[in-house]
Coordinates of C-alpha atoms in Angstrom, one line a residue:
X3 CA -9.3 14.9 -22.6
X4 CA -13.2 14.0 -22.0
X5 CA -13.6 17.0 -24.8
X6 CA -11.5 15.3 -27.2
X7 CA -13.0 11.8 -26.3
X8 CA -16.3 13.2 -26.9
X9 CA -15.2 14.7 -30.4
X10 CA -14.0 11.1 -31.1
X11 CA -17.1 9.7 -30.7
X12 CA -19.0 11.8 -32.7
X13 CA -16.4 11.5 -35.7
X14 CA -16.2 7.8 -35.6
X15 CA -20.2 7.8 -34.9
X16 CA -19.3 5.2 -32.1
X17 CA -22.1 6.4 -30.3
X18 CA -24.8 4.3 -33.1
X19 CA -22.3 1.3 -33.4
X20 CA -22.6 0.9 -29.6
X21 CA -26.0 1.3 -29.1
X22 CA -26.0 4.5 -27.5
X23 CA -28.6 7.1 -28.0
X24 CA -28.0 10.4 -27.4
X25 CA -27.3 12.4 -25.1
X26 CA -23.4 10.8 -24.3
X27 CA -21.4 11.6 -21.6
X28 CA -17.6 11.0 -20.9
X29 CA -16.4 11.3 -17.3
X30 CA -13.3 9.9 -15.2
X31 CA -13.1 6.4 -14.3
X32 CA -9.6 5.8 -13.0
X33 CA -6.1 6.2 -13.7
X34 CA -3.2 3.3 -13.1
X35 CA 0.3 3.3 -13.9
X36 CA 0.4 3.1 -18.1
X37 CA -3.6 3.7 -18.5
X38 CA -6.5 5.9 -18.0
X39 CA -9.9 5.5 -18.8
X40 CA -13.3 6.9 -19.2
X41 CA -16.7 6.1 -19.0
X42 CA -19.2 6.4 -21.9
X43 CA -23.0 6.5 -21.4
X44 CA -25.9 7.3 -22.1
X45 CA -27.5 6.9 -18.6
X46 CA -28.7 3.4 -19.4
X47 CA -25.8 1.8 -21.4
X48 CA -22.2 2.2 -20.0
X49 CA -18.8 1.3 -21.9
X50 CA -15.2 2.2 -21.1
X51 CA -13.0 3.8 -23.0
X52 CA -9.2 2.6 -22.3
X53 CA -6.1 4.8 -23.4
X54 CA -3.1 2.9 -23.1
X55 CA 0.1 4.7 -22.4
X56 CA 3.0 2.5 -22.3
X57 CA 4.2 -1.5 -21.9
X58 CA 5.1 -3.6 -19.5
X59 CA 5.6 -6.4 -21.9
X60 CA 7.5 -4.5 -24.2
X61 CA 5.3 -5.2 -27.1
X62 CA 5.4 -3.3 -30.3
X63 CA 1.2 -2.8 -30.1
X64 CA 0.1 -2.7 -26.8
X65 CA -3.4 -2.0 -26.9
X66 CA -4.1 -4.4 -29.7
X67 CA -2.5 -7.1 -27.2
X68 CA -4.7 -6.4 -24.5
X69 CA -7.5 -6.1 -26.9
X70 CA -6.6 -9.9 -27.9
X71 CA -6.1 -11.6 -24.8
X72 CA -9.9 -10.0 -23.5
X73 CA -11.1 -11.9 -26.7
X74 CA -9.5 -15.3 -26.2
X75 CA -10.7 -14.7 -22.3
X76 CA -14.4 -13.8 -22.8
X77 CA -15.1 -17.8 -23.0
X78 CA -13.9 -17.7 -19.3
X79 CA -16.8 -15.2 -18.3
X80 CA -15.6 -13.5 -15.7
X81 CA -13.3 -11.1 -18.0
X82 CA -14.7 -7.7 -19.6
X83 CA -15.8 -8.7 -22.9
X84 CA -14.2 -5.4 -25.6
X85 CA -15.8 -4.2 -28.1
X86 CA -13.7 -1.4 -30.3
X87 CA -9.7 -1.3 -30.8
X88 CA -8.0 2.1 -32.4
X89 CA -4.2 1.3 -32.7
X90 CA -4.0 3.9 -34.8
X91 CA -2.8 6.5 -32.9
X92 CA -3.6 9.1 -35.1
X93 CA -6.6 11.0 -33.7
X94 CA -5.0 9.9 -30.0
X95 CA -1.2 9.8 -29.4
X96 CA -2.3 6.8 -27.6
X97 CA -3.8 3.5 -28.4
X98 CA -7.3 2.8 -27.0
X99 CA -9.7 0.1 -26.6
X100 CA -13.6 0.6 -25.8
X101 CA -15.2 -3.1 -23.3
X102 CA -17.8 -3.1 -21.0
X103 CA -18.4 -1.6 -18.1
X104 CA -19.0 -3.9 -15.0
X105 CA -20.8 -3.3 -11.9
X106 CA -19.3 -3.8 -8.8
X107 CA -16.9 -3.2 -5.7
X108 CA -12.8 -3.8 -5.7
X109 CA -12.1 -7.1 -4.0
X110 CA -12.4 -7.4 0.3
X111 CA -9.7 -10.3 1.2
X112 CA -11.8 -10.6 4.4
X113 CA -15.0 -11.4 2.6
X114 CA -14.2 -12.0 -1.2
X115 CA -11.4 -14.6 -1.0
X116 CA -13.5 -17.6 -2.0
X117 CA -15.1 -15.4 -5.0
X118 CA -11.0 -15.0 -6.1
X119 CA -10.6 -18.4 -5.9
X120 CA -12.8 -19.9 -7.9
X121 CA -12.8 -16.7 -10.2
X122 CA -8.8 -18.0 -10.7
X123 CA -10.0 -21.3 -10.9
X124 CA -12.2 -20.3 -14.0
X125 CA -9.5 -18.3 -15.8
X126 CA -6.8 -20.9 -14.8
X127 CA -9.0 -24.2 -16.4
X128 CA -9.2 -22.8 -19.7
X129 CA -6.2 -24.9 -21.8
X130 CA -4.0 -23.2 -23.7
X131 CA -5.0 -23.8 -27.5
X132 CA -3.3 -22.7 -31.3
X133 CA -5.2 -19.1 -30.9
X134 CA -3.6 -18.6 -27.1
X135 CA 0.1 -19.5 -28.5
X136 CA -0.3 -17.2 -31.1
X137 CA -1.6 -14.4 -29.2
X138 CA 0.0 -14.3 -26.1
X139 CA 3.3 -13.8 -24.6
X140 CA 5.0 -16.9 -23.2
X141 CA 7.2 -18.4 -20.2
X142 CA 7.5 -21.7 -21.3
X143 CA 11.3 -22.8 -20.9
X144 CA 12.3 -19.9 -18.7
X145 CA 9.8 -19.1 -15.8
X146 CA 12.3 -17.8 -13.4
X147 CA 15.4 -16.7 -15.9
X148 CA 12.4 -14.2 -17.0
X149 CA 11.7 -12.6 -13.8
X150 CA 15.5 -11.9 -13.4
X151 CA 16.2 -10.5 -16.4
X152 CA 12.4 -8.6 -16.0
X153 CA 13.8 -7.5 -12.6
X154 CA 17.5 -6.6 -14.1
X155 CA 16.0 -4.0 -16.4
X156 CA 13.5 -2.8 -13.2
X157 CA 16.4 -2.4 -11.3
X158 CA 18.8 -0.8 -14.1
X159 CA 17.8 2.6 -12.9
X160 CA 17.6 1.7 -9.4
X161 CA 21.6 1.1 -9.1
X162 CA 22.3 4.6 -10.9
X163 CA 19.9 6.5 -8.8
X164 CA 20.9 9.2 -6.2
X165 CA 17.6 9.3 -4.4
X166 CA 17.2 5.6 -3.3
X167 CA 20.1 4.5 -0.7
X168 CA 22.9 2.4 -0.4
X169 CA 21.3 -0.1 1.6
X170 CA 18.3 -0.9 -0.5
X171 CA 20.3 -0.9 -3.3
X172 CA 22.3 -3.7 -1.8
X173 CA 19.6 -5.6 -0.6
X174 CA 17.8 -5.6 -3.9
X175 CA 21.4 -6.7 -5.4
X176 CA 21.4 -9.5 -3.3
X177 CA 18.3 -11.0 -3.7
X178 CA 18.6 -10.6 -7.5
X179 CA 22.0 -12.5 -7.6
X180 CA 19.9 -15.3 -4.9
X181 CA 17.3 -15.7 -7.6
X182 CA 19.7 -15.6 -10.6
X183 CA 22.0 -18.5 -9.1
X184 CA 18.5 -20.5 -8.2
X185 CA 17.3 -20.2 -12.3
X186 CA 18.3 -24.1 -12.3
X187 CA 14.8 -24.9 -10.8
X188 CA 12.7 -23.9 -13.6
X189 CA 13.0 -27.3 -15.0
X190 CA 10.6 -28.4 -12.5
X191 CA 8.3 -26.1 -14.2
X192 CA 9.5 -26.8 -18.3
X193 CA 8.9 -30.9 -17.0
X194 CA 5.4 -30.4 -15.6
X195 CA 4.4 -28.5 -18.6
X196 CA 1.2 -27.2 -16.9
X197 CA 0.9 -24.0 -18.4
X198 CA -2.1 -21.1 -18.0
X199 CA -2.7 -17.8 -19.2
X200 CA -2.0 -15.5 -16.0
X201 CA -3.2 -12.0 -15.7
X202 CA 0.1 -10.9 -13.8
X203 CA -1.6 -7.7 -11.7
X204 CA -3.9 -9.4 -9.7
X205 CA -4.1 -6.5 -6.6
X206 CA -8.0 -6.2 -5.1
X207 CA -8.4 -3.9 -7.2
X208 CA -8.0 -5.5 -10.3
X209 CA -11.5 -7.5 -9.5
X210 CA -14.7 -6.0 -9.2
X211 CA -17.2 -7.8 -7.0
X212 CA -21.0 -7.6 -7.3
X213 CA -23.8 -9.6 -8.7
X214 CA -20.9 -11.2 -10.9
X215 CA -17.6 -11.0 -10.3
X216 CA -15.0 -10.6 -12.9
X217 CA -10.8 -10.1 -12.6
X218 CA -10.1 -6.8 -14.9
X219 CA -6.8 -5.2 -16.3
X220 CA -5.6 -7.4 -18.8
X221 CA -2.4 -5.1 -19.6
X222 CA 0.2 -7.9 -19.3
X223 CA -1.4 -11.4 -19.6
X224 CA 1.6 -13.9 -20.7
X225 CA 1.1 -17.9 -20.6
X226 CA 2.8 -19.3 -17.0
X227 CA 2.2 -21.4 -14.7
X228 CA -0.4 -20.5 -12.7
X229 CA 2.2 -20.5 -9.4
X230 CA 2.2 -16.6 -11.4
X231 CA -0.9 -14.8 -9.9
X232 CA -1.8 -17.2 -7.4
X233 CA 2.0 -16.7 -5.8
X234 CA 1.0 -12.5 -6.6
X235 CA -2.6 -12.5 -5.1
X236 CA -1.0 -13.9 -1.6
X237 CA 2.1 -11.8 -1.6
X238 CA 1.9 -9.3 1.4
X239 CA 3.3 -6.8 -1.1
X240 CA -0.4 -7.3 -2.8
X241 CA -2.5 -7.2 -0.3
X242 CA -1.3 -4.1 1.5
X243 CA -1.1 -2.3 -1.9
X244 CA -5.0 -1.4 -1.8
X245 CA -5.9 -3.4 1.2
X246 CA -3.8 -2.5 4.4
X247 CA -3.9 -6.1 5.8
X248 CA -1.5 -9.4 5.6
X249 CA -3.3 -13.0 5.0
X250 CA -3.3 -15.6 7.8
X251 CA -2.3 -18.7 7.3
X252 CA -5.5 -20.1 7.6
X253 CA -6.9 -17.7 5.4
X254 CA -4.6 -18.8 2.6
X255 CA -5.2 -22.2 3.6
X256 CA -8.9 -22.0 2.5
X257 CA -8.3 -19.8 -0.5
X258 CA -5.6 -22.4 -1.8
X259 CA -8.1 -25.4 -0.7
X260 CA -11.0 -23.5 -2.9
X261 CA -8.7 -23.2 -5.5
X262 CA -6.8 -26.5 -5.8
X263 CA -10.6 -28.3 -5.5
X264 CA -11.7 -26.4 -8.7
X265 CA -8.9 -26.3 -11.1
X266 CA -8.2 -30.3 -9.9
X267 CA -4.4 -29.0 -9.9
X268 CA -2.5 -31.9 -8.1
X269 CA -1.9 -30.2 -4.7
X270 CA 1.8 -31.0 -3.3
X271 CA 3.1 -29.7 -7.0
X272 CA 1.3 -26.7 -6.6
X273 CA 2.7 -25.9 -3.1
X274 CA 5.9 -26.8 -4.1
X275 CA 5.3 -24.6 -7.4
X276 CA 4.4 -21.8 -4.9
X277 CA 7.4 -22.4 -2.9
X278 CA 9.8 -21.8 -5.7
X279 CA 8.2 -19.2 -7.1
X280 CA 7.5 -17.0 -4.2
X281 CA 11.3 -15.3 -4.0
X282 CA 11.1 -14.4 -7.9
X283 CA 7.8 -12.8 -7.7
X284 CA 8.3 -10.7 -4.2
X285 CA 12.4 -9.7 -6.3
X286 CA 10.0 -8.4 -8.9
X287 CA 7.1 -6.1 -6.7
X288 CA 10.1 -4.4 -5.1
X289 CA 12.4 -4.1 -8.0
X290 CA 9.7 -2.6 -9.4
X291 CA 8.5 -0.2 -6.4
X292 CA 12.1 1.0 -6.5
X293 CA 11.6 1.8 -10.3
X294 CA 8.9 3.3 -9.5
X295 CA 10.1 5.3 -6.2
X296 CA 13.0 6.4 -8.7
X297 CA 10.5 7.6 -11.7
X298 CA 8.4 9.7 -9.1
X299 CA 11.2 11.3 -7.2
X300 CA 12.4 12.4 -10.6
X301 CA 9.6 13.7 -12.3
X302 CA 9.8 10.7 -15.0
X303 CA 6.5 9.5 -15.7
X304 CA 3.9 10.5 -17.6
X305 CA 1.1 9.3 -15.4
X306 CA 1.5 10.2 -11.3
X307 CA -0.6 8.7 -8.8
X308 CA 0.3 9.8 -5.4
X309 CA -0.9 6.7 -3.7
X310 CA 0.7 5.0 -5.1
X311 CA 4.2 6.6 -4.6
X312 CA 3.1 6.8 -0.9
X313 CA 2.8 3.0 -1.3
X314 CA 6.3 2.2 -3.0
X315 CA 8.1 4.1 -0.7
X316 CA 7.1 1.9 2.3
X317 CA 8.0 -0.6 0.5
X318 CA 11.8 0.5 0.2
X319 CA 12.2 1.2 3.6
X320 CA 15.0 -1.4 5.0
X321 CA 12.8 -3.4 7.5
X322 CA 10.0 -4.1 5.0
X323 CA 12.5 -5.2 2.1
X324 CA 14.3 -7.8 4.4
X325 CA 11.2 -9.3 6.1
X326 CA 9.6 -9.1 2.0
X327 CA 12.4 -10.4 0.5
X328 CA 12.5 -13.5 2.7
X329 CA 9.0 -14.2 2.9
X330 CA 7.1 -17.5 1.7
X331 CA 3.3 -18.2 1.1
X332 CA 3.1 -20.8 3.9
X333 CA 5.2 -22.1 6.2
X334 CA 7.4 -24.8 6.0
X335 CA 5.9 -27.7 8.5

């Protein structure tokens, strides 16, 4: 692949049209679940090339949404600003994108969780406008009926599998039917009408950390309420998935406090937002663990990542699914 990248380059002479002087080199950056990509340089200037493999959104063009949604977001300045979009798919059997390369480390909870905070708070102040409508996915009217039927065709395979047992099969049955009878309460959410674009994968990971700090991997962006990743970046599911460690209270406390102060969200809406919420987003992390758990064991999927196997299968054993399944962001008082 970094042959055929660099081939690419010198074809498409993307080398001059990014500034690049020669010699360029192509090596490994990192490979996630519908993605790899590759960085380009020339020792002074660095870029990275994206190859997109799949949706999560179910979008006829993937890469050219992604590409979109880093355009609207640049005016937030903490996203990676892109440069070059091939949807082609003719020299690649996938679509690719080339955007900047940023400097930094993945997000430490311990020490980063004010720089996520008011990072969210930049992302989440920008009002939606014509151009956002247009480009982006939205949840407008059906916040909660979307997670369900999201985690309905997560858990399709899930029910017909013969490697993932009885008992987690019933559990994730149960909580889906919980949140399905519950769909009643997005009116709270259609009424308030506050509505953000969320990024939807918000892991540590997803943020690098340095002299700026910046949230990354804008795969599945959709316009939500911001309950979305804030309700995500707490979940324990999240911050064990790169992390190893659970939040305090306190510690989500301060983040929330940070959060609430700079996006000037009213606060008891938000908490209530969160509380609602929470069950959808922790049905959809496990019904799609399971998925994935199920895809693995099989030898479905075109891109493996044994880490994170390792990861979903915790997730699926019975202890962990009950105590995830009924877990909120705070505690009641």
């Amino acid at each position: 692949m970094i042959e055929k990248i660099k081939r690419y380059l010198q074809i498409k002479q993307l080398g001059p049209y990014l500034g690049l002087q020669e010699p360029v080199t192509v090596t490994f950056l990192a490979q996630g679940e519908y993605n790899q990509s590759f960085v380009i340089s020339d020792g002074i200037k660095k870029f990275v090339l994206r190859l997109n493999y799949g949706s999560q959104l179910q979008v006829a063009n993937q890469i050219a949404y992604e590409y979109g949604a880093l355009k609207w977001l640049e005016r937030s300045h903490c996203t990676p600003k892109v440069y070059y979009l091939d949807d082609s798919q003719t020299f690649f059997a996938q679509g690719l994108l080339i955007m900047e390369f940023l400097a930094g480390e993945p997000l430490d909870y311990r020490t980063d969780l004010l720089a996520a905070a008011e990072i969210f708070g930049q992302i989440h102040g920008l009002e939606i406008d014509a151009a956002a409508n247009q480009q982006f996915v939205a949840e407008k009217t059906d916040l909660l009926s979307a997670r369900v039927r999201e985690c309905a065709r997560l858990l399709e395979p899930v029910f017909q599998s013969a490697v993932i047992s009885s008992e987690v099969k019933r559990l994730l049955q149960q909580a889906w039917q919980r949140c399905d009878a519950a769909c009643g309460q997005e009116k709270f959410f259609t009424n308030l009408g506050l509505w953000r674009v969320n990024n939807t994968e918000v892991n540590s990971h997803n943020f690098i950390i340095g002299a700026k700090n910046y949230l990354i991997d804008w795969e599945k962006p959709v316009i939500s309420h911001p309950v979305q990743d804030i309700s995500q970046f707490l979940a324990t599911t999240t911050t064990l998935w790169r992390a190893d460690l659970t939040l305090s209270t306190a510690e989500k406390q301060q983040f929330l406090q940070t959060y609430l102060a700079m996006t000037g969200f009213e606060s008891a809406e938000f908490f209530y937002a969160l509380k609602l919420y929470h069950p959808y987003l922790m049905l959809r992390a496990l019904a799609w663990s399971a998925m994935a758990f199920d895809s693995y064991t099989t030898g479905d999927k075109a891109l493996q990542n044994e880490a994170i196997f390792q990861k979903v299968s915790t997730y699926l054993e019975p202890d962990f699914l009950k105590q995830a399944l009924r877990e909120q962001v705070l505690p009641d008082d």
